[in-house]
Amino acid sequence: MIEGDPDQPPAYYDVTALDRNYPNPFNPETTIVYSLSGTEGSPEQVSIVIYNAKGQRIRTLIDGMQDPGFEKTVVWNGLDDQRKPVSSGVYFVRMKTSDYANIRKILLMK
């Protein structure tokens, strides 16, 4: 089975970034936008984790291999890893790959 066009090189994405989330502030959920650099077909290890203002891990949204691409999204529904609702307040989203790390502040208002 032949996949793709042999005359067409695989797509290359040149930006790894933790982008915006919307809405922010949010209730009951927010969509987190990110991108991964690399060549199509060569997955990258990525983790996206939510932390509270004390630096405690609240929820792991992604922890695994993903293909590169622009405008990837993941939704956080305001629940912790035990599926319990968290309180209103400031939270932090941390994205990490093998060569990138960034943190963004988000606000949950109930």
GROMACS .gro file of C-alpha atoms in nm:
model
  110
    1MET     CA    1   0.000   0.000   0.000
    2ILE     CA    2   0.144   0.336  -0.105
    3GLU     CA    3   0.056   0.634   0.112
    4GLY     CA    4   0.094   0.993  -0.002
    5ASP     CA    5   0.228   1.122  -0.329
    6PRO     CA    6   0.587   1.002  -0.390
    7ASP     CA    7   0.655   1.319  -0.593
    8GLN     CA    8   0.538   1.539  -0.304
    9PRO     CA    9   0.777   1.577  -0.007
   10PRO     CA   10   0.627   1.535   0.341
   11ALA     CA   11   0.495   1.853   0.500
   12TYR     CA   12   0.730   2.036   0.737
   13TYR     CA   13   0.604   2.245   1.027
   14ASP     CA   14   0.856   2.496   1.160
   15VAL     CA   15   0.698   2.620   1.484
   16THR     CA   16   0.652   2.454   1.821
   17ALA     CA   17   0.444   2.682   2.042
   18LEU     CA   18   0.191   2.695   2.319
   19ASP     CA   19  -0.048   2.949   2.173
   20ARG     CA   20  -0.369   3.102   2.307
   21ASN     CA   21  -0.663   2.954   2.485
   22TYR     CA   22  -1.021   3.060   2.429
   23PRO     CA   23  -1.227   3.173   2.596
   24ASN     CA   24  -1.009   3.320   2.871
   25PRO     CA   25  -1.147   3.370   3.134
   26PHE     CA   26  -1.353   3.055   3.086
   27ASN     CA   27  -1.644   2.860   3.230
   28PRO     CA   28  -1.703   2.568   3.196
   29GLU     CA   29  -1.427   2.481   2.945
   30THR     CA   30  -1.144   2.632   2.742
   31THR     CA   31  -0.971   2.527   2.421
   32ILE     CA   32  -0.590   2.538   2.427
   33VAL     CA   33  -0.417   2.593   2.092
   34TYR     CA   34  -0.063   2.469   2.022
   35SER     CA   35   0.161   2.360   1.736
   36LEU     CA   36   0.445   2.110   1.692
   37SER     CA   37   0.737   2.148   1.456
   38GLY     CA   38   0.886   1.866   1.253
   39THR     CA   39   0.831   1.660   0.944
   40GLU     CA   40   0.501   1.490   0.879
   41GLY     CA   41   0.523   1.128   0.985
   42SER     CA   42   0.785   1.184   1.257
   43PRO     CA   43   0.595   1.207   1.588
   44GLU     CA   44   0.718   1.412   1.884
   45GLN     CA   45   0.677   1.346   2.257
   46VAL     CA   46   0.455   1.622   2.403
   47SER     CA   47   0.295   1.689   2.738
   48ILE     CA   48   0.037   1.951   2.827
   49VAL     CA   49  -0.040   1.978   3.198
   50ILE     CA   50  -0.256   2.211   3.408
   51TYR     CA   51  -0.116   2.342   3.739
   52ASN     CA   52  -0.278   2.549   4.014
   53ALA     CA   53  -0.131   2.870   4.158
   54LYS     CA   54   0.063   2.663   4.418
   55GLY     CA   55   0.238   2.472   4.140
   56GLN     CA   56   0.048   2.148   4.206
   57ARG     CA   57  -0.038   1.935   3.905
   58ILE     CA   58  -0.415   1.941   3.855
   59ARG     CA   59  -0.473   1.766   3.522
   60THR     CA   60  -0.265   1.600   3.252
   61LEU     CA   61  -0.431   1.673   2.919
   62ILE     CA   62  -0.170   1.521   2.686
   63ASP     CA   63   0.126   1.294   2.756
   64GLY     CA   64   0.241   1.101   2.453
   65MET     CA   65   0.357   1.101   2.094
   66GLN     CA   66   0.190   1.334   1.842
   67ASP     CA   67   0.247   1.414   1.477
   68PRO     CA   68   0.365   1.769   1.397
   69GLY     CA   69   0.117   2.028   1.279
   70PHE     CA   70  -0.025   2.378   1.319
   71GLU     CA   71  -0.332   2.477   1.516
   72LYS     CA   72  -0.367   2.163   1.724
   73THR     CA   73  -0.617   2.189   2.010
   74VAL     CA   74  -0.700   2.026   2.339
   75VAL     CA   75  -0.997   2.110   2.564
   76TRP     CA   76  -0.982   2.144   2.943
   77ASN     CA   77  -1.321   2.112   3.107
   78GLY     CA   78  -1.222   2.246   3.451
   79LEU     CA   79  -1.189   1.902   3.607
   80ASP     CA   80  -0.886   1.756   3.786
   81ASP     CA   81  -0.733   1.412   3.722
   82GLN     CA   82  -0.996   1.255   3.953
   83ARG     CA   83  -1.271   1.415   3.740
   84LYS     CA   84  -1.369   1.657   4.020
   85PRO     CA   85  -1.442   2.022   3.941
   86VAL     CA   86  -1.171   2.268   4.042
   87SER     CA   87  -1.247   2.603   4.203
   88SER     CA   88  -1.239   2.943   4.035
   89GLY     CA   89  -0.896   3.095   4.007
   90VAL     CA   90  -0.572   3.125   3.818
   91TYR     CA   91  -0.426   2.813   3.658
   92PHE     CA   92  -0.121   2.753   3.442
   93VAL     CA   93  -0.088   2.544   3.126
   94ARG     CA   94   0.258   2.396   3.069
   95MET     CA   95   0.357   2.250   2.734
   96LYS     CA   96   0.680   2.054   2.706
   97THR     CA   97   0.853   1.870   2.422
   98SER     CA   98   1.210   1.745   2.386
   99ASP     CA   99   1.334   2.094   2.294
  100TYR     CA  100   1.056   2.333   2.402
  101ALA     CA  101   0.881   2.438   2.722
  102ASN     CA  102   0.639   2.721   2.789
  103ILE     CA  103   0.377   2.819   3.047
  104ARG     CA  104   0.065   3.033   3.000
  105LYS     CA  105  -0.177   3.167   3.258
  106ILE     CA  106  -0.549   3.096   3.229
  107LEU     CA  107  -0.843   3.201   3.446
  108LEU     CA  108  -1.143   2.992   3.549
  109MET     CA  109  -1.440   3.202   3.664
  110LYS     CA  110  -1.752   3.031   3.799
   0.00000   0.00000   0.00000
